[in-house]
């Protein structure tokens, strides 16, 4: 239970400039990837968020030397002292991406014993495709006592994923980067953070080709050398800020982002009647007229991202007309809409589809955060609503958004904390 709640007094247009932080889902892949290196590495543009701090603790527990300068967003990791290949459940249950330690430690030590991962409760989240990939590279994988154990001397192989999986693609890329010979990943995920991880591995002397397409070829390298690397900006934070600007009929320019990563969201906002202007590394969002309802179906990249479905469906609660939102990736990603019923939203949910009838006004109410992006969605709901919204359990939002309250306040939002 968090000892504070967020209070948001809504209906204030956000205006001004803001800068996006480094990508959470990239950071959580690139940090474990340093374990593959034989020398120290410096990572820049890391977001100062809970998941990054947890990973830093995990690497420290393994014997690495880690320093994080949260002001300059720089982490220095020296993996040479790593003596352990075991990560206990008490550390892994704090986040989903702790399962990347499996691929990374397997590559480094030929053995990994990692507790089951935690993470957001957004549905059943199997990792059979990760295990299939490790087995295909020659690892023996066993499970028991809350631990997953993978062991073996790895060799290149062809892995055909039954479905595109971000985590599975990243984990098997990590394991394959030092395996003997060529690994080919077929039906691989194409998200920007997969390209970023490939770029990082290549910056250490790795050989990864095809990232960003559905076929990735990895030639294993026995040694990887030091690297100084900056991770890409967070496309989900960028999208959340774009939606927040639209939700308040504000005029906001988001700097430091990559507009081409945002195409699926930009297309939907334009369809709704929001003005979106792309610049080299910035996006400006402005109102043109009333928001029209649109239909959304989540898909793997470059389709509409599931991580933005929650903020986007909050926005649609005040659009003119009826929207249909279909979630195809995770089965429990509509909990924020149930909370928004208390704010006057008109929503009907049946299995993987939410029918949203736009209302003219939402009103503030007490609501509870159930997962990271649900938290972002409820913040957006609060920014749109008349009166004051009380958001309980807001700590989950800090897992993935750096200084979100500070950033929104800077744009004019009335958002504050109060003890509970
Ligand atoms: C990553 O989760 C992200 N997490 C998620 O971000 C994101 O929602 C998701 O990708 C989809 O884009 C990180 O990068 C740390 P998947 P991941 O493997 O890797 C099924 C956020 O809010 N599947 O691409 O767990 C799975 O059930 C989060 O930042 C299998 O069936 O997602 C899902 O339906 C939450 N077997 C689909 O594939 C497997 O072995 C895609 O999952 C693996 C996945």
Tab-separated table of C-alpha atoms and ligand atoms in Angstrom:
chain	number	residue	atom	x	y	z
A	1	UNK	CA	0.000	0.000	0.000
A	2	UNK	CA	1.419	3.364	-0.987
A	3	UNK	CA	1.510	5.941	1.791
A	4	UNK	CA	0.400	8.736	-0.533
A	5	UNK	CA	-2.241	9.406	-3.158
A	6	UNK	CA	-2.170	11.695	-6.180
A	7	UNK	CA	-4.699	14.489	-6.448
A	8	UNK	CA	-5.425	15.929	-9.884
A	9	UNK	CA	-7.720	18.855	-10.519
A	10	UNK	CA	-8.586	18.577	-14.180
A	11	UNK	CA	-9.753	20.504	-17.223
A	12	UNK	CA	-6.597	22.627	-17.422
A	13	UNK	CA	-5.039	22.645	-20.936
A	14	UNK	CA	-1.395	21.522	-20.798
A	15	UNK	CA	0.889	23.961	-22.572
A	16	UNK	CA	4.601	24.319	-23.213
A	17	UNK	CA	7.612	22.124	-23.817
A	18	UNK	CA	8.729	18.883	-22.230
A	19	UNK	CA	11.443	16.312	-22.854
A	20	UNK	CA	10.995	12.577	-22.963
A	21	UNK	CA	13.224	10.282	-20.879
A	22	UNK	CA	15.159	7.226	-21.997
A	23	UNK	CA	13.177	4.091	-22.831
A	24	UNK	CA	12.166	1.814	-19.948
A	25	UNK	CA	11.766	-1.296	-22.051
A	26	UNK	CA	15.107	-0.643	-23.761
A	27	UNK	CA	16.914	0.072	-20.502
A	28	UNK	CA	15.724	-3.178	-18.936
A	29	UNK	CA	17.194	-5.134	-21.871
A	30	UNK	CA	20.444	-3.208	-22.297
A	31	UNK	CA	21.431	-3.273	-18.594
A	32	UNK	CA	21.466	-7.107	-18.369
A	33	UNK	CA	23.219	-7.200	-21.765
A	34	UNK	CA	26.301	-5.667	-20.112
A	35	UNK	CA	26.781	-9.056	-18.411
A	36	UNK	CA	27.869	-10.378	-21.817
A	37	UNK	CA	30.811	-7.988	-21.860
A	38	UNK	CA	34.320	-8.677	-20.594
A	39	UNK	CA	34.958	-5.020	-19.767
A	40	UNK	CA	33.122	-2.096	-18.087
A	41	UNK	CA	30.372	-0.307	-20.038
A	42	UNK	CA	28.798	3.126	-19.718
A	43	UNK	CA	25.086	3.532	-20.467
A	44	UNK	CA	23.580	6.971	-21.013
A	45	UNK	CA	20.020	8.285	-21.147
A	46	UNK	CA	18.735	5.722	-18.650
A	47	UNK	CA	15.459	6.724	-17.017
A	48	UNK	CA	15.547	7.195	-13.243
A	49	UNK	CA	12.731	4.733	-12.550
A	50	UNK	CA	12.099	1.861	-10.168
A	51	UNK	CA	12.780	-0.887	-12.740
A	52	UNK	CA	16.251	0.525	-13.467
A	53	UNK	CA	17.067	0.671	-9.744
A	54	UNK	CA	15.908	-2.934	-9.245
A	55	UNK	CA	18.132	-4.134	-12.103
A	56	UNK	CA	21.057	-2.242	-10.635
A	57	UNK	CA	20.468	-4.082	-7.317
A	58	UNK	CA	20.342	-7.406	-9.144
A	59	UNK	CA	23.664	-6.795	-10.912
A	60	UNK	CA	25.228	-5.719	-7.608
A	61	UNK	CA	23.972	-8.931	-5.985
A	62	UNK	CA	25.717	-10.930	-8.714
A	63	UNK	CA	29.050	-9.262	-7.959
A	64	UNK	CA	29.143	-6.501	-10.610
A	65	UNK	CA	30.181	-2.961	-9.729
A	66	UNK	CA	27.403	-0.517	-10.586
A	67	UNK	CA	27.108	3.232	-10.176
A	68	UNK	CA	24.087	5.224	-11.296
A	69	UNK	CA	24.256	8.988	-11.678
A	70	UNK	CA	20.535	9.780	-11.754
A	71	UNK	CA	21.139	13.459	-12.561
A	72	UNK	CA	23.116	12.726	-15.722
A	73	UNK	CA	21.177	9.476	-16.364
A	74	UNK	CA	24.425	7.542	-16.612
A	75	UNK	CA	25.086	4.041	-15.334
A	76	UNK	CA	28.557	2.535	-15.244
A	77	UNK	CA	28.657	-1.235	-14.967
A	78	UNK	CA	31.780	-3.321	-14.492
A	79	UNK	CA	30.732	-6.978	-14.865
A	80	UNK	CA	34.200	-8.412	-14.229
A	81	UNK	CA	33.430	-9.215	-10.598
A	82	UNK	CA	30.362	-11.319	-11.381
A	83	UNK	CA	30.759	-14.612	-9.547
A	84	UNK	CA	27.162	-15.764	-9.163
A	85	UNK	CA	24.653	-16.967	-11.740
A	86	UNK	CA	21.715	-17.067	-9.314
A	87	UNK	CA	19.105	-14.347	-8.873
A	88	UNK	CA	16.681	-15.081	-6.022
A	89	UNK	CA	12.911	-14.631	-6.299
A	90	UNK	CA	12.899	-11.737	-3.830
A	91	UNK	CA	14.739	-9.669	-6.457
A	92	UNK	CA	13.162	-11.037	-9.625
A	93	UNK	CA	9.549	-10.719	-8.444
A	94	UNK	CA	9.876	-6.942	-8.448
A	95	UNK	CA	9.759	-6.692	-12.236
A	96	UNK	CA	8.925	-8.563	-15.418
A	97	UNK	CA	12.150	-7.950	-17.270
A	98	UNK	CA	14.170	-9.757	-14.599
A	99	UNK	CA	13.768	-12.761	-16.901
A	100	UNK	CA	16.402	-11.206	-19.190
A	101	UNK	CA	18.920	-12.327	-16.557
A	102	UNK	CA	18.293	-15.864	-17.822
A	103	UNK	CA	19.539	-15.136	-21.336
A	104	UNK	CA	22.349	-12.876	-20.142
A	105	UNK	CA	23.702	-15.199	-17.408
A	106	UNK	CA	23.350	-18.252	-19.630
A	107	UNK	CA	25.506	-16.475	-22.219
A	108	UNK	CA	28.054	-15.346	-19.634
A	109	UNK	CA	28.316	-18.360	-17.325
A	110	UNK	CA	26.716	-21.240	-19.219
A	111	UNK	CA	24.237	-21.420	-16.345
A	112	UNK	CA	21.442	-19.263	-14.940
A	113	UNK	CA	19.163	-19.807	-11.950
A	114	UNK	CA	16.576	-17.069	-11.883
A	115	UNK	CA	13.434	-16.653	-9.762
A	116	UNK	CA	10.088	-16.292	-11.506
A	117	UNK	CA	9.537	-12.746	-12.755
A	118	UNK	CA	6.981	-10.319	-11.343
A	119	UNK	CA	5.575	-7.333	-13.208
A	120	UNK	CA	2.199	-5.891	-14.068
A	121	UNK	CA	-0.927	-8.023	-13.587
A	122	UNK	CA	-2.234	-7.616	-17.125
A	123	UNK	CA	-3.054	-11.236	-17.812
A	124	UNK	CA	-1.411	-14.580	-18.270
A	125	UNK	CA	2.202	-13.949	-19.288
A	126	UNK	CA	3.812	-17.252	-20.311
A	127	UNK	CA	7.506	-17.514	-21.267
A	128	UNK	CA	7.380	-20.805	-23.145
A	129	UNK	CA	8.877	-19.129	-26.228
A	130	UNK	CA	11.924	-17.977	-24.231
A	131	UNK	CA	12.440	-21.543	-22.971
A	132	UNK	CA	11.958	-23.019	-26.439
A	133	UNK	CA	14.632	-20.626	-27.731
A	134	UNK	CA	17.141	-21.538	-24.998
A	135	UNK	CA	16.522	-25.244	-25.580
A	136	UNK	CA	17.024	-24.831	-29.277
A	137	UNK	CA	20.434	-23.267	-28.530
A	138	UNK	CA	21.337	-26.357	-26.516
A	139	UNK	CA	20.393	-25.390	-22.951
A	140	UNK	CA	18.677	-27.746	-20.566
A	141	UNK	CA	15.881	-25.862	-18.836
A	142	UNK	CA	14.229	-26.994	-15.607
A	143	UNK	CA	11.728	-25.327	-13.298
A	144	UNK	CA	11.115	-25.900	-9.609
A	145	UNK	CA	10.962	-24.162	-6.246
A	146	UNK	CA	10.008	-20.885	-7.873
A	147	UNK	CA	13.193	-20.887	-9.960
A	148	UNK	CA	13.921	-21.359	-13.660
A	149	UNK	CA	17.288	-22.982	-14.294
A	150	UNK	CA	18.993	-23.045	-17.668
A	151	UNK	CA	22.322	-24.732	-18.249
A	152	UNK	CA	24.442	-25.714	-21.191
A	153	UNK	CA	27.092	-24.819	-23.679
A	154	UNK	CA	25.241	-22.868	-26.341
A	155	UNK	CA	25.453	-23.287	-30.100
A	156	UNK	CA	23.738	-21.384	-32.906
A	157	UNK	CA	20.381	-22.629	-34.121
A	158	UNK	CA	17.200	-21.572	-35.935
A	159	UNK	CA	14.387	-20.545	-33.616
A	160	UNK	CA	10.894	-20.069	-35.026
A	161	UNK	CA	8.741	-18.183	-32.524
A	162	UNK	CA	5.106	-19.369	-32.466
A	163	UNK	CA	4.115	-15.739	-32.037
A	164	UNK	CA	6.057	-12.493	-32.054
A	165	UNK	CA	7.252	-11.891	-28.502
A	166	UNK	CA	9.293	-8.901	-27.399
A	167	UNK	CA	10.658	-10.609	-24.290
A	168	UNK	CA	11.318	-13.903	-26.071
A	169	UNK	CA	13.152	-12.198	-28.930
A	170	UNK	CA	15.324	-10.172	-26.541
A	171	UNK	CA	16.096	-13.090	-24.224
A	172	UNK	CA	17.147	-15.411	-27.040
A	173	UNK	CA	19.178	-12.599	-28.672
A	174	UNK	CA	21.075	-12.235	-25.384
A	175	UNK	CA	21.740	-15.966	-25.140
A	176	UNK	CA	22.745	-16.224	-28.812
A	177	UNK	CA	25.152	-13.268	-28.779
A	178	UNK	CA	27.923	-15.475	-27.374
A	179	UNK	CA	26.740	-18.886	-28.606
A	180	UNK	CA	28.994	-20.760	-31.018
A	181	UNK	CA	27.879	-20.197	-34.605
A	182	UNK	CA	24.890	-18.571	-36.267
A	183	UNK	CA	21.438	-18.202	-34.707
A	184	UNK	CA	18.471	-17.216	-36.854
A	185	UNK	CA	15.359	-15.901	-35.112
A	186	UNK	CA	12.253	-16.224	-37.296
A	187	UNK	CA	8.956	-14.432	-36.605
A	188	UNK	CA	10.937	-12.140	-34.294
A	189	UNK	CA	9.371	-9.061	-32.699
A	190	UNK	CA	10.235	-5.750	-34.413
A	191	UNK	CA	9.838	-3.165	-31.633
A	192	UNK	CA	12.301	-0.241	-31.513
A	193	UNK	CA	13.865	-1.581	-28.309
A	194	UNK	CA	14.867	-4.761	-30.150
A	195	UNK	CA	16.749	-2.642	-32.664
A	196	UNK	CA	18.308	-0.698	-29.791
A	197	UNK	CA	19.500	-3.871	-28.071
A	198	UNK	CA	20.972	-5.100	-31.378
A	199	UNK	CA	22.786	-1.778	-31.783
A	200	UNK	CA	24.165	-2.068	-28.257
A	201	UNK	CA	25.361	-5.653	-28.815
A	202	UNK	CA	27.005	-4.561	-32.071
A	203	UNK	CA	28.659	-1.607	-30.310
A	204	UNK	CA	30.370	-4.208	-28.060
A	205	UNK	CA	31.643	-6.101	-31.115
A	206	UNK	CA	28.633	-8.396	-31.508
A	207	UNK	CA	27.198	-9.406	-34.867
A	208	UNK	CA	23.428	-8.936	-35.013
A	209	UNK	CA	21.754	-8.296	-38.347
A	210	UNK	CA	18.120	-7.805	-39.315
A	211	UNK	CA	16.781	-6.376	-36.038
A	212	UNK	CA	13.616	-4.433	-36.855
A	213	UNK	CA	12.560	-7.118	-39.336
A	214	UNK	CA	11.022	-10.480	-38.484
A	215	UNK	CA	14.281	-12.341	-39.166
A	216	UNK	CA	17.297	-11.642	-36.977
A	217	UNK	CA	20.682	-13.266	-37.594
A	218	UNK	CA	23.129	-13.406	-34.697
A	219	UNK	CA	26.675	-14.636	-35.092
A	220	UNK	CA	27.953	-15.542	-31.637
A	221	UNK	CA	31.162	-13.830	-30.516
A	222	UNK	CA	33.363	-15.327	-27.790
A	223	UNK	CA	34.350	-11.896	-26.448
A	224	UNK	CA	32.527	-8.576	-26.342
A	225	UNK	CA	34.349	-5.362	-25.510
A	226	UNK	CA	33.543	-2.184	-23.601
A	227	UNK	CA	31.024	0.275	-24.983
A	228	UNK	CA	29.643	3.721	-24.240
A	229	UNK	CA	26.034	3.683	-25.389
A	230	UNK	CA	22.933	5.891	-25.086
A	231	UNK	CA	19.523	4.183	-25.103
A	232	UNK	CA	16.680	5.472	-27.292
A	233	UNK	CA	13.895	7.692	-25.943
A	234	UNK	CA	10.814	6.059	-24.465
A	235	UNK	CA	8.105	5.771	-27.105
A	236	UNK	CA	5.438	4.883	-24.560
A	237	UNK	CA	6.207	7.936	-22.434
A	238	UNK	CA	6.185	10.028	-25.612
A	239	UNK	CA	2.787	8.601	-26.524
A	240	UNK	CA	1.412	9.110	-23.025
A	241	UNK	CA	2.442	12.769	-23.113
A	242	UNK	CA	0.898	13.161	-26.595
A	243	UNK	CA	-2.369	11.712	-25.308
A	244	UNK	CA	-2.245	13.905	-22.180
A	245	UNK	CA	-1.842	16.979	-24.386
A	246	UNK	CA	-4.788	15.911	-26.554
A	247	UNK	CA	-6.892	15.034	-23.497
A	248	UNK	CA	-6.609	18.551	-22.104
A	249	UNK	CA	-6.952	20.258	-25.528
A	250	UNK	CA	-3.496	21.631	-24.811
A	251	UNK	CA	-0.569	22.699	-26.957
A	252	UNK	CA	2.520	20.694	-26.041
A	253	UNK	CA	5.820	20.055	-27.784
A	254	UNK	CA	7.602	16.873	-26.736
A	255	UNK	CA	11.339	17.047	-27.363
A	256	UNK	CA	13.942	14.298	-27.612
A	257	UNK	CA	11.605	11.721	-29.139
A	258	UNK	CA	11.712	9.722	-32.391
A	259	UNK	CA	8.557	10.631	-34.361
A	260	UNK	CA	8.788	7.576	-36.649
A	261	UNK	CA	8.321	5.325	-33.602
A	262	UNK	CA	4.998	7.043	-32.961
A	263	UNK	CA	3.300	6.534	-36.321
A	264	UNK	CA	0.462	4.257	-35.150
A	265	UNK	CA	-0.559	6.676	-32.385
A	266	UNK	CA	-0.079	9.758	-34.550
A	267	UNK	CA	-2.387	8.277	-37.214
A	268	UNK	CA	-5.112	7.634	-34.617
A	269	UNK	CA	-4.824	11.110	-33.082
A	270	UNK	CA	-5.091	12.675	-36.562
A	271	UNK	CA	-8.148	10.489	-37.235
A	272	UNK	CA	-9.664	11.824	-33.985
A	273	UNK	CA	-9.171	15.408	-35.106
A	274	UNK	CA	-6.041	16.283	-33.116
A	275	UNK	CA	-3.237	18.239	-34.785
A	276	UNK	CA	0.111	16.395	-34.624
A	277	UNK	CA	3.206	17.957	-36.159
A	278	UNK	CA	6.398	15.931	-36.483
A	279	UNK	CA	9.779	17.623	-36.353
A	280	UNK	CA	13.265	16.017	-36.444
A	281	UNK	CA	13.284	14.963	-32.801
A	282	UNK	CA	10.113	16.571	-31.467
A	283	UNK	CA	6.348	16.270	-31.800
A	284	UNK	CA	3.845	19.093	-31.287
A	285	UNK	CA	0.261	18.217	-30.321
A	286	UNK	CA	-2.480	20.871	-30.588
A	287	UNK	CA	-6.264	20.874	-30.699
A	288	UNK	CA	-8.189	21.578	-33.910
A	289	UNK	CA	-11.778	20.790	-33.007
A	290	UNK	CA	-13.889	18.256	-31.149
A	291	UNK	CA	-12.450	14.773	-30.736
A	292	UNK	CA	-14.080	12.090	-32.863
A	293	UNK	CA	-14.422	8.476	-31.679
A	294	UNK	CA	-12.063	5.974	-33.348
A	295	UNK	CA	-11.570	2.225	-33.244
A	296	UNK	CA	-8.330	0.767	-31.918
A	297	UNK	CA	-6.893	-2.712	-32.220
A	298	UNK	CA	-3.611	-3.420	-30.482
A	299	UNK	CA	-0.926	-5.207	-32.448
A	300	UNK	CA	2.777	-5.890	-32.436
A	301	UNK	CA	4.990	-3.051	-33.738
A	302	UNK	CA	4.435	-1.241	-36.045
A	303	UNK	CA	0.753	-1.664	-35.111
A	304	UNK	CA	-0.954	0.212	-32.291
A	305	UNK	CA	0.981	-0.646	-29.088
A	306	UNK	CA	-0.819	-2.378	-26.252
A	307	UNK	CA	1.110	-0.149	-23.815
A	308	UNK	CA	-0.707	2.912	-25.214
A	309	UNK	CA	-4.118	1.257	-25.391
A	310	UNK	CA	-4.858	2.177	-21.780
A	311	UNK	CA	-4.047	5.920	-22.003
A	312	UNK	CA	-5.757	6.054	-25.419
A	313	UNK	CA	-8.956	4.369	-24.262
A	314	UNK	CA	-9.106	6.854	-21.364
A	315	UNK	CA	-8.947	9.666	-23.943
A	316	UNK	CA	-11.746	8.073	-25.996
A	317	UNK	CA	-14.095	8.219	-22.998
A	318	UNK	CA	-14.676	11.914	-23.840
A	319	UNK	CA	-14.643	11.685	-27.656
A	320	UNK	CA	-17.819	12.273	-29.688
A	321	UNK	CA	-19.399	8.946	-30.652
A	322	UNK	CA	-18.719	5.279	-29.999
A	323	UNK	CA	-15.282	3.711	-30.057
A	324	UNK	CA	-14.405	0.042	-30.115
A	325	UNK	CA	-11.087	-0.917	-28.519
A	326	UNK	CA	-9.799	-4.452	-29.079
A	327	UNK	CA	-6.870	-5.702	-27.003
A	328	UNK	CA	-5.131	-8.598	-28.733
A	329	UNK	CA	-1.904	-8.877	-26.717
A	330	UNK	CA	-2.852	-9.146	-23.012
A	331	UNK	CA	-6.247	-10.240	-21.708
A	332	UNK	CA	-6.523	-8.017	-18.604
A	333	UNK	CA	-5.738	-4.564	-19.824
A	334	UNK	CA	-9.073	-2.805	-19.291
A	335	UNK	CA	-9.009	-2.445	-15.493
A	336	UNK	CA	-8.547	1.334	-15.757
A	337	UNK	CA	-11.880	1.556	-17.611
A	338	UNK	CA	-13.675	-0.122	-14.720
A	339	UNK	CA	-12.156	2.532	-12.445
A	340	UNK	CA	-13.285	5.245	-14.854
A	341	UNK	CA	-16.912	4.144	-14.552
A	342	UNK	CA	-16.785	5.943	-11.200
A	343	UNK	CA	-15.811	9.114	-13.050
A	344	UNK	CA	-18.858	8.954	-15.326
A	345	UNK	CA	-17.367	7.017	-18.273
A	346	UNK	CA	-19.781	4.910	-20.343
A	347	UNK	CA	-18.010	1.672	-21.097
A	348	UNK	CA	-19.032	-1.925	-21.710
A	349	UNK	CA	-16.384	-4.615	-21.698
A	350	UNK	CA	-16.841	-8.064	-23.196
A	351	UNK	CA	-13.797	-10.305	-23.270
A	352	UNK	CA	-11.100	-8.541	-25.304
A	353	UNK	CA	-13.218	-5.629	-26.497
A	354	UNK	CA	-14.273	-2.413	-24.811
A	355	UNK	CA	-17.159	-0.400	-26.274
A	356	UNK	CA	-16.778	3.201	-25.230
A	357	UNK	CA	-19.584	5.717	-25.624
A	358	UNK	CA	-18.024	9.156	-25.343
A	359	UNK	CA	-19.498	11.434	-22.663
A	360	UNK	CA	-19.430	15.242	-22.533
A	361	UNK	CA	-17.989	15.376	-19.047
A	362	UNK	CA	-16.050	13.155	-16.664
A	363	UNK	CA	-16.019	14.076	-12.991
A	364	UNK	CA	-13.346	13.540	-10.367
A	365	UNK	CA	-13.656	10.450	-8.147
A	366	UNK	CA	-11.412	8.156	-6.082
A	367	UNK	CA	-9.767	5.531	-8.314
A	368	UNK	CA	-7.070	2.896	-7.808
A	369	UNK	CA	-4.094	2.047	-10.002
A	370	UNK	CA	-3.900	-1.657	-10.876
A	371	UNK	CA	-0.866	-1.668	-13.194
A	372	UNK	CA	1.652	0.732	-14.709
A	373	UNK	CA	-0.204	1.861	-17.839
A	374	UNK	CA	-3.552	1.783	-16.036
A	375	UNK	CA	-1.923	4.365	-13.764
A	376	UNK	CA	-0.986	6.524	-16.749
A	377	UNK	CA	-4.544	6.161	-18.060
A	378	UNK	CA	-6.027	7.280	-14.738
A	379	UNK	CA	-3.717	10.297	-14.657
A	380	UNK	CA	-5.047	11.219	-18.105
A	381	UNK	CA	-8.610	10.649	-16.897
A	382	UNK	CA	-7.915	12.985	-13.973
A	383	UNK	CA	-6.483	15.651	-16.290
A	384	UNK	CA	-9.694	15.496	-18.401
A	385	UNK	CA	-12.199	15.381	-15.540
A	386	UNK	CA	-14.034	18.239	-13.860
A	387	UNK	CA	-13.152	18.564	-10.175
A	388	UNK	CA	-10.552	16.541	-8.323
A	389	UNK	CA	-9.589	12.920	-8.950
A	390	UNK	CA	-7.889	10.978	-6.151
A	391	UNK	CA	-5.541	8.289	-7.442
A	392	UNK	CA	-4.620	5.540	-4.958
A	393	UNK	CA	-1.587	3.248	-5.312
A	394	UNK	CA	0.205	5.670	-7.650
A	395	UNK	CA	3.607	4.147	-6.834
A	396	UNK	CA	3.130	1.676	-9.702
A	397	UNK	CA	3.379	4.599	-12.134
A	398	UNK	CA	6.946	5.289	-10.948
A	399	UNK	CA	7.984	1.864	-12.243
A	400	UNK	CA	7.885	3.231	-15.753
A	401	UNK	CA	7.529	7.017	-15.872
A	402	UNK	CA	10.367	9.266	-14.770
A	403	UNK	CA	9.264	12.328	-12.784
A	404	UNK	CA	5.815	12.244	-14.380
A	405	UNK	CA	4.261	14.559	-11.795
A	406	UNK	CA	7.052	17.119	-12.198
A	407	UNK	CA	6.757	16.990	-16.000
A	408	UNK	CA	2.981	17.460	-15.956
A	409	UNK	CA	3.186	20.279	-13.384
A	410	UNK	CA	5.716	22.023	-15.611
A	411	UNK	CA	3.082	21.917	-18.382
A	412	UNK	CA	0.532	23.519	-16.063
A	413	UNK	CA	-1.264	20.502	-14.579
A	414	UNK	CA	-2.663	20.733	-11.080
A	415	UNK	CA	-1.234	17.460	-9.723
A	416	UNK	CA	-0.041	16.960	-6.167
A	417	UNK	CA	0.573	14.335	-3.499
A	418	UNK	CA	-1.213	13.895	-0.209
A	419	UNK	CA	-0.524	11.336	2.518
A	420	UNK	CA	-3.104	8.590	3.029
B	1	LIG	C1	6.958	-6.526	-23.402
B	1	LIG	O1	6.389	-7.509	-22.560
B	1	LIG	C2	6.924	-5.239	-22.636
B	1	LIG	N1	7.739	-5.398	-21.441
B	1	LIG	C3	5.505	-4.888	-22.287
B	1	LIG	O2	5.535	-3.636	-21.651
B	1	LIG	C4	4.668	-4.797	-23.560
B	1	LIG	O3	3.327	-4.611	-23.205
B	1	LIG	C5	4.805	-6.080	-24.373
B	1	LIG	O4	6.201	-6.383	-24.597
B	1	LIG	C6	4.130	-5.996	-25.723
B	1	LIG	O5	4.651	-4.920	-26.459
B	1	LIG	C7	9.035	-5.212	-21.519
B	1	LIG	O6	9.597	-4.912	-22.550
B	1	LIG	C8	9.794	-5.361	-20.261
B	1	LIG	P1	5.549	-10.218	-25.252
B	1	LIG	P2	6.576	-9.041	-22.872
B	1	LIG	O7	6.445	-11.345	-24.955
B	1	LIG	O8	7.920	-9.237	-23.437
B	1	LIG	C9	2.576	-13.961	-25.500
B	1	LIG	C10	4.742	-2.014	-20.131
B	1	LIG	O9	3.680	-1.544	-19.702
B	1	LIG	N2	3.738	-14.780	-25.140
B	1	LIG	O10	5.785	-9.422	-26.473
B	1	LIG	O11	6.193	-9.804	-21.664
B	1	LIG	C11	2.141	-13.034	-24.368
B	1	LIG	O12	1.286	-13.685	-23.467
B	1	LIG	C12	4.820	-3.457	-20.472
B	1	LIG	O13	5.778	-1.374	-20.275
B	1	LIG	C13	3.622	-16.145	-25.169
B	1	LIG	O14	2.563	-16.702	-25.443
B	1	LIG	O15	5.474	-9.255	-23.996
B	1	LIG	C14	1.482	-11.917	-25.123
B	1	LIG	O16	0.171	-12.287	-25.429
B	1	LIG	C15	3.902	-4.358	-19.846
B	1	LIG	N3	4.730	-16.905	-24.843
B	1	LIG	C16	2.279	-11.845	-26.419
B	1	LIG	O17	2.950	-13.097	-26.538
B	1	LIG	C17	5.918	-16.346	-24.524
B	1	LIG	O18	6.879	-17.077	-24.263
B	1	LIG	C18	3.305	-10.741	-26.482
B	1	LIG	O19	4.079	-10.756	-25.280
B	1	LIG	C19	6.017	-14.952	-24.521
B	1	LIG	C20	4.908	-14.183	-24.824
